[in-house]
Amino acid sequence: MKIATFNINGVNTRIDNLLAWLAETSPDVACLQELKATDAQFPAAAIAEAGYHAVWQGEHRWNGVAILARSEPVLTRRGLPGDPKDMQSRYIEAAVDGVLIGCLYQPNGNPQPGPKFDYKLAWAERLNRHAATLIGVEAPVVLLGDFNVVPTDADIYNTRSWKKDALLQPESRAAFARLLDQGWTDALDERHPHDPQWTFWSYFRDAWARDAGLRIDHLLLNDAAAARLADAGVDREVRGREHASDHAPAWIELRDDPA
């Protein structure tokens, strides 16, 4: 099973990019973030014509998450638990062919310090609490999406101009480290420990042309999923296309049976 994550940065404005990537790579599951569309605006018909079922949670102008799958996904959760007042569309969860998939879009947190950074850290703690209920599930579980965290200095081209950014703050990194300490396997780091896999290049300062990338999109596996990990990577060429998102899709391949 091939499972991918892609911050599409506007599902309707980049529908042609999305459909082209789906046709070329044929993931069994594709998790999207930053739909920037309400539920009613989600392009369900075009995605169905491409051969995918979908569950989604939209939001006007910002945020929004979706899970596309060749087999019909069984929705298990819409929204991250822990704060009933939080109406932002940042988490959706579904079962697909025996794999439980949590698609997430963690808050960016800028500018920091301030209320947006406080929200980011509170959301990360809610994610960690929910993840702790999933890590021991006997079935394969995959938590994936745009975490908006650069885990270490090795996951960015250069820290010089990012020192004050919320993505690199010690508190952000510590929350992500606590998540991994539950026992999750970081698939990209597992498969490419000495070859950083950028997933994001800013639109500014010719970042793509300079390969000034960051790794902020992650695919985390519980033990049952990690035992089936065959490969992981990034479709970085997608970032270089016309009208591209500032993210590239990242993906894993899981064997049918544990190694």
CSV table of N, CA, C and O in Angstrom, one decimal, residues 28-90:
chain,number,residue,atom,x,y,z
A,28,ASP,N,-2.3,4.7,-3.1
A,28,ASP,CA,-3.6,4.0,-2.7
A,28,ASP,C,-4.3,5.0,-1.7
A,28,ASP,O,-5.6,5.0,-1.7
A,29,VAL,N,-3.6,5.8,-1.0
A,29,VAL,CA,-4.1,6.8,-0.1
A,29,VAL,C,-3.4,8.1,-0.3
A,29,VAL,O,-2.1,8.1,-0.3
A,30,ALA,N,-4.1,9.2,-0.3
A,30,ALA,CA,-3.4,10.5,-0.4
A,30,ALA,C,-4.1,11.4,0.6
A,30,ALA,O,-5.3,11.7,0.5
A,31,CYS,N,-3.3,11.9,1.5
A,31,CYS,CA,-3.8,12.8,2.6
A,31,CYS,C,-3.4,14.3,2.2
A,31,CYS,O,-2.3,14.5,1.9
A,32,LEU,N,-4.4,15.1,2.2
A,32,LEU,CA,-4.2,16.5,1.8
A,32,LEU,C,-4.4,17.5,3.0
A,32,LEU,O,-5.2,17.2,3.9
A,33,GLN,N,-3.6,18.6,3.0
A,33,GLN,CA,-3.8,19.6,3.9
A,33,GLN,C,-3.9,21.0,3.2
A,33,GLN,O,-3.5,21.1,2.1
A,34,GLU,N,-4.3,22.0,4.0
A,34,GLU,CA,-4.5,23.3,3.5
A,34,GLU,C,-5.5,23.3,2.2
A,34,GLU,O,-5.1,23.8,1.2
A,35,LEU,N,-6.6,22.7,2.4
A,35,LEU,CA,-7.6,22.7,1.3
A,35,LEU,C,-8.0,24.1,0.9
A,35,LEU,O,-8.3,24.4,-0.2
A,36,LYS,N,-8.1,25.0,1.9
A,36,LYS,CA,-8.6,26.4,1.7
A,36,LYS,C,-9.9,26.3,0.9
A,36,LYS,O,-10.1,27.1,0.0
A,37,ALA,N,-10.8,25.5,1.4
A,37,ALA,CA,-12.1,25.4,0.8
A,37,ALA,C,-13.1,24.9,1.8
A,37,ALA,O,-12.8,24.1,2.7
A,38,THR,N,-14.4,25.3,1.7
A,38,THR,CA,-15.4,24.8,2.6
A,38,THR,C,-15.8,23.4,2.2
A,38,THR,O,-15.3,22.9,1.1
A,39,ASP,N,-16.6,22.7,3.0
A,39,ASP,CA,-17.0,21.3,2.7
A,39,ASP,C,-17.7,21.3,1.3
A,39,ASP,O,-17.4,20.4,0.5
A,40,ALA,N,-18.5,22.3,1.1
A,40,ALA,CA,-19.3,22.4,-0.2
A,40,ALA,C,-18.4,22.7,-1.4
A,40,ALA,O,-18.7,22.3,-2.5
A,41,GLN,N,-17.3,23.3,-1.2
A,41,GLN,CA,-16.4,23.7,-2.3
A,41,GLN,C,-15.4,22.6,-2.6
A,41,GLN,O,-14.6,22.7,-3.6
A,42,PHE,N,-15.3,21.5,-1.8
A,42,PHE,CA,-14.3,20.5,-2.1
A,42,PHE,C,-14.6,19.8,-3.4
A,42,PHE,O,-15.8,19.4,-3.7
A,43,PRO,N,-13.6,19.6,-4.3
A,43,PRO,CA,-13.8,19.1,-5.6
A,43,PRO,C,-14.0,17.6,-5.7
A,43,PRO,O,-13.3,16.8,-6.3
A,44,ALA,N,-15.1,17.1,-5.0
A,44,ALA,CA,-15.3,15.7,-4.9
A,44,ALA,C,-15.5,15.0,-6.2
A,44,ALA,O,-15.1,13.9,-6.4
A,45,ALA,N,-16.2,15.7,-7.1
A,45,ALA,CA,-16.5,15.0,-8.4
A,45,ALA,C,-15.2,14.8,-9.2
A,45,ALA,O,-15.1,13.7,-9.8
A,46,ALA,N,-14.4,15.8,-9.3
A,46,ALA,CA,-13.1,15.6,-10.0
A,46,ALA,C,-12.2,14.5,-9.4
A,46,ALA,O,-11.6,13.7,-10.1
A,47,ILE,N,-12.2,14.4,-8.1
A,47,ILE,CA,-11.4,13.4,-7.4
A,47,ILE,C,-12.0,12.0,-7.6
A,47,ILE,O,-11.3,11.1,-7.8
A,48,ALA,N,-13.4,12.0,-7.6
A,48,ALA,CA,-14.0,10.7,-7.9
A,48,ALA,C,-13.7,10.2,-9.3
A,48,ALA,O,-13.5,9.0,-9.6
A,49,GLU,N,-13.7,11.2,-10.3
A,49,GLU,CA,-13.4,10.8,-11.7
A,49,GLU,C,-12.0,10.3,-11.8
A,49,GLU,O,-11.7,9.5,-12.7
A,50,ALA,N,-11.1,10.7,-10.9
A,50,ALA,CA,-9.7,10.3,-10.9
A,50,ALA,C,-9.6,8.9,-10.2
A,50,ALA,O,-8.5,8.3,-10.2
A,51,GLY,N,-10.7,8.4,-9.7
A,51,GLY,CA,-10.6,7.0,-9.1
A,51,GLY,C,-10.5,7.0,-7.6
A,51,GLY,O,-10.2,5.9,-7.1
A,52,TYR,N,-10.8,8.1,-6.9
A,52,TYR,CA,-10.7,8.1,-5.5
A,52,TYR,C,-12.0,8.5,-4.7
A,52,TYR,O,-12.7,9.4,-5.1
A,53,HIS,N,-12.2,7.7,-3.7
A,53,HIS,CA,-13.2,8.1,-2.7
A,53,HIS,C,-12.5,9.2,-1.8
A,53,HIS,O,-11.3,9.3,-1.7
A,54,ALA,N,-13.3,9.9,-1.0
A,54,ALA,CA,-12.7,10.9,-0.1
A,54,ALA,C,-13.6,11.2,1.1
A,54,ALA,O,-14.8,11.1,1.1
A,55,VAL,N,-12.9,11.5,2.2
A,55,VAL,CA,-13.6,12.1,3.4
A,55,VAL,C,-12.8,13.4,3.6
A,55,VAL,O,-11.6,13.4,3.4
A,56,TRP,N,-13.5,14.4,4.1
A,56,TRP,CA,-12.8,15.7,4.2
A,56,TRP,C,-13.4,16.6,5.3
A,56,TRP,O,-14.6,16.3,5.7
A,57,GLN,N,-12.7,17.6,5.8
A,57,GLN,CA,-13.2,18.6,6.7
A,57,GLN,C,-12.7,19.9,6.2
A,57,GLN,O,-11.5,20.2,6.3
A,58,GLY,N,-13.6,20.7,5.6
A,58,GLY,CA,-13.1,22.0,5.0
A,58,GLY,C,-13.2,23.1,6.0
A,58,GLY,O,-13.7,23.0,7.1
A,59,GLU,N,-12.8,24.3,5.5
A,59,GLU,CA,-12.9,25.5,6.3
A,59,GLU,C,-12.7,26.7,5.3
A,59,GLU,O,-11.9,26.7,4.4
A,60,HIS,N,-13.5,27.7,5.5
A,60,HIS,CA,-13.5,28.9,4.7
A,60,HIS,C,-12.1,29.5,4.7
A,60,HIS,O,-11.6,29.9,5.8
A,61,ARG,N,-11.5,29.7,3.6
A,61,ARG,CA,-10.3,30.4,3.3
A,61,ARG,C,-9.0,29.7,3.8
A,61,ARG,O,-8.0,29.7,3.1
A,62,TRP,N,-9.1,29.1,5.0
A,62,TRP,CA,-7.8,28.5,5.6
A,62,TRP,C,-8.0,27.0,5.9
A,62,TRP,O,-9.1,26.5,6.0
A,63,ASN,N,-6.9,26.4,6.2
A,63,ASN,CA,-6.9,25.0,6.8
A,63,ASN,C,-7.6,24.0,5.9
A,63,ASN,O,-7.6,24.2,4.7
A,64,GLY,N,-8.2,23.0,6.5
A,64,GLY,CA,-8.9,21.9,5.8
A,64,GLY,C,-8.0,20.7,5.5
A,64,GLY,O,-6.8,20.9,5.1
A,65,VAL,N,-8.5,19.6,5.7
A,65,VAL,CA,-7.8,18.3,5.6
A,65,VAL,C,-8.7,17.3,4.9
A,65,VAL,O,-9.9,17.3,5.0
A,66,ALA,N,-8.1,16.3,4.2
A,66,ALA,CA,-8.9,15.3,3.5
A,66,ALA,C,-8.0,14.0,3.3
A,66,ALA,O,-6.8,14.1,3.3
A,67,ILE,N,-8.7,12.9,3.2
A,67,ILE,CA,-8.1,11.6,3.0
A,67,ILE,C,-8.8,11.1,1.7
A,67,ILE,O,-10.0,10.9,1.7
A,68,LEU,N,-8.0,10.9,0.7
A,68,LEU,CA,-8.4,10.3,-0.6
A,68,LEU,C,-7.9,8.8,-0.6
A,68,LEU,O,-6.8,8.5,-0.2
A,69,ALA,N,-8.8,7.9,-1.1
A,69,ALA,CA,-8.4,6.5,-1.1
A,69,ALA,C,-9.0,5.8,-2.3
A,69,ALA,O,-10.2,6.0,-2.6
A,70,ARG,N,-8.3,4.8,-2.8
A,70,ARG,CA,-8.8,3.9,-3.9
A,70,ARG,C,-10.0,3.1,-3.3
A,70,ARG,O,-11.0,2.9,-4.0
A,71,SER,N,-9.8,2.6,-2.1
A,71,SER,CA,-10.9,1.9,-1.4
A,71,SER,C,-11.6,2.9,-0.5
A,71,SER,O,-11.0,3.9,-0.1
A,72,GLU,N,-12.9,2.7,-0.3
A,72,GLU,CA,-13.7,3.7,0.4
A,72,GLU,C,-13.2,3.8,1.9
A,72,GLU,O,-13.2,2.8,2.6
A,73,PRO,N,-12.7,5.0,2.3
A,73,PRO,CA,-12.3,5.2,3.7
A,73,PRO,C,-13.5,5.2,4.6
A,73,PRO,O,-14.5,5.7,4.3
A,74,VAL,N,-13.2,4.6,5.8
A,74,VAL,CA,-14.2,4.6,6.9
A,74,VAL,C,-13.8,5.7,7.9
A,74,VAL,O,-12.9,5.5,8.6
A,75,LEU,N,-14.6,6.7,7.9
A,75,LEU,CA,-14.3,7.9,8.8
A,75,LEU,C,-14.4,7.4,10.2
A,75,LEU,O,-15.4,6.9,10.7
A,76,THR,N,-13.4,7.7,11.0
A,76,THR,CA,-13.4,7.4,12.5
A,76,THR,C,-13.3,8.7,13.3
A,76,THR,O,-13.7,8.6,14.5
A,77,ARG,N,-12.8,9.8,12.8
A,77,ARG,CA,-12.8,11.0,13.6
A,77,ARG,C,-12.6,12.2,12.7
A,77,ARG,O,-11.8,12.2,11.8
A,78,ARG,N,-13.4,13.2,13.0
A,78,ARG,CA,-13.2,14.5,12.4
A,78,ARG,C,-12.9,15.5,13.5
A,78,ARG,O,-13.7,15.8,14.3
A,79,GLY,N,-11.7,16.1,13.5
A,79,GLY,CA,-11.3,17.0,14.5
A,79,GLY,C,-10.5,16.3,15.6
A,79,GLY,O,-10.7,15.2,16.0
A,80,LEU,N,-9.5,17.1,16.1
A,80,LEU,CA,-8.6,16.6,17.2
A,80,LEU,C,-9.3,16.7,18.5
A,80,LEU,O,-9.8,17.8,18.8
A,81,PRO,N,-9.4,15.7,19.4
A,81,PRO,CA,-10.1,15.8,20.6
A,81,PRO,C,-9.3,16.7,21.6
A,81,PRO,O,-8.1,17.0,21.4
A,82,GLY,N,-10.0,17.1,22.7
A,82,GLY,CA,-9.3,17.8,23.7
A,82,GLY,C,-9.7,19.3,23.9
A,82,GLY,O,-9.4,19.9,25.0
A,83,ASP,N,-10.4,19.9,22.9
A,83,ASP,CA,-10.8,21.3,23.0
A,83,ASP,C,-12.0,21.5,22.2
A,83,ASP,O,-11.9,21.8,21.0
A,84,PRO,N,-13.2,21.3,22.8
A,84,PRO,CA,-14.4,21.5,22.0
A,84,PRO,C,-14.7,22.9,21.4
A,84,PRO,O,-15.5,23.0,20.5
A,85,LYS,N,-13.9,23.9,21.9
A,85,LYS,CA,-14.1,25.2,21.3
A,85,LYS,C,-13.2,25.4,20.1
A,85,LYS,O,-13.4,26.4,19.4
A,86,ASP,N,-12.3,24.5,19.8
A,86,ASP,CA,-11.4,24.7,18.6
A,86,ASP,C,-12.2,24.2,17.4
A,86,ASP,O,-12.5,23.1,17.2
A,87,MET,N,-12.5,25.2,16.5
A,87,MET,CA,-13.3,24.9,15.3
A,87,MET,C,-12.4,24.8,14.0
A,87,MET,O,-12.9,24.7,12.9
A,88,GLN,N,-11.1,25.0,14.2
A,88,GLN,CA,-10.2,24.9,13.0
A,88,GLN,C,-10.1,23.5,12.5
A,88,GLN,O,-10.0,22.5,13.2
A,89,SER,N,-10.1,23.4,11.2
A,89,SER,CA,-10.2,22.1,10.5
A,89,SER,C,-8.7,21.6,10.2
A,89,SER,O,-8.1,21.9,9.2
A,90,ARG,N,-8.2,20.8,11.2
A,90,ARG,CA,-6.8,20.4,11.2
A,90,ARG,C,-6.6,18.9,11.3
A,90,ARG,O,-5.4,18.5,11.3
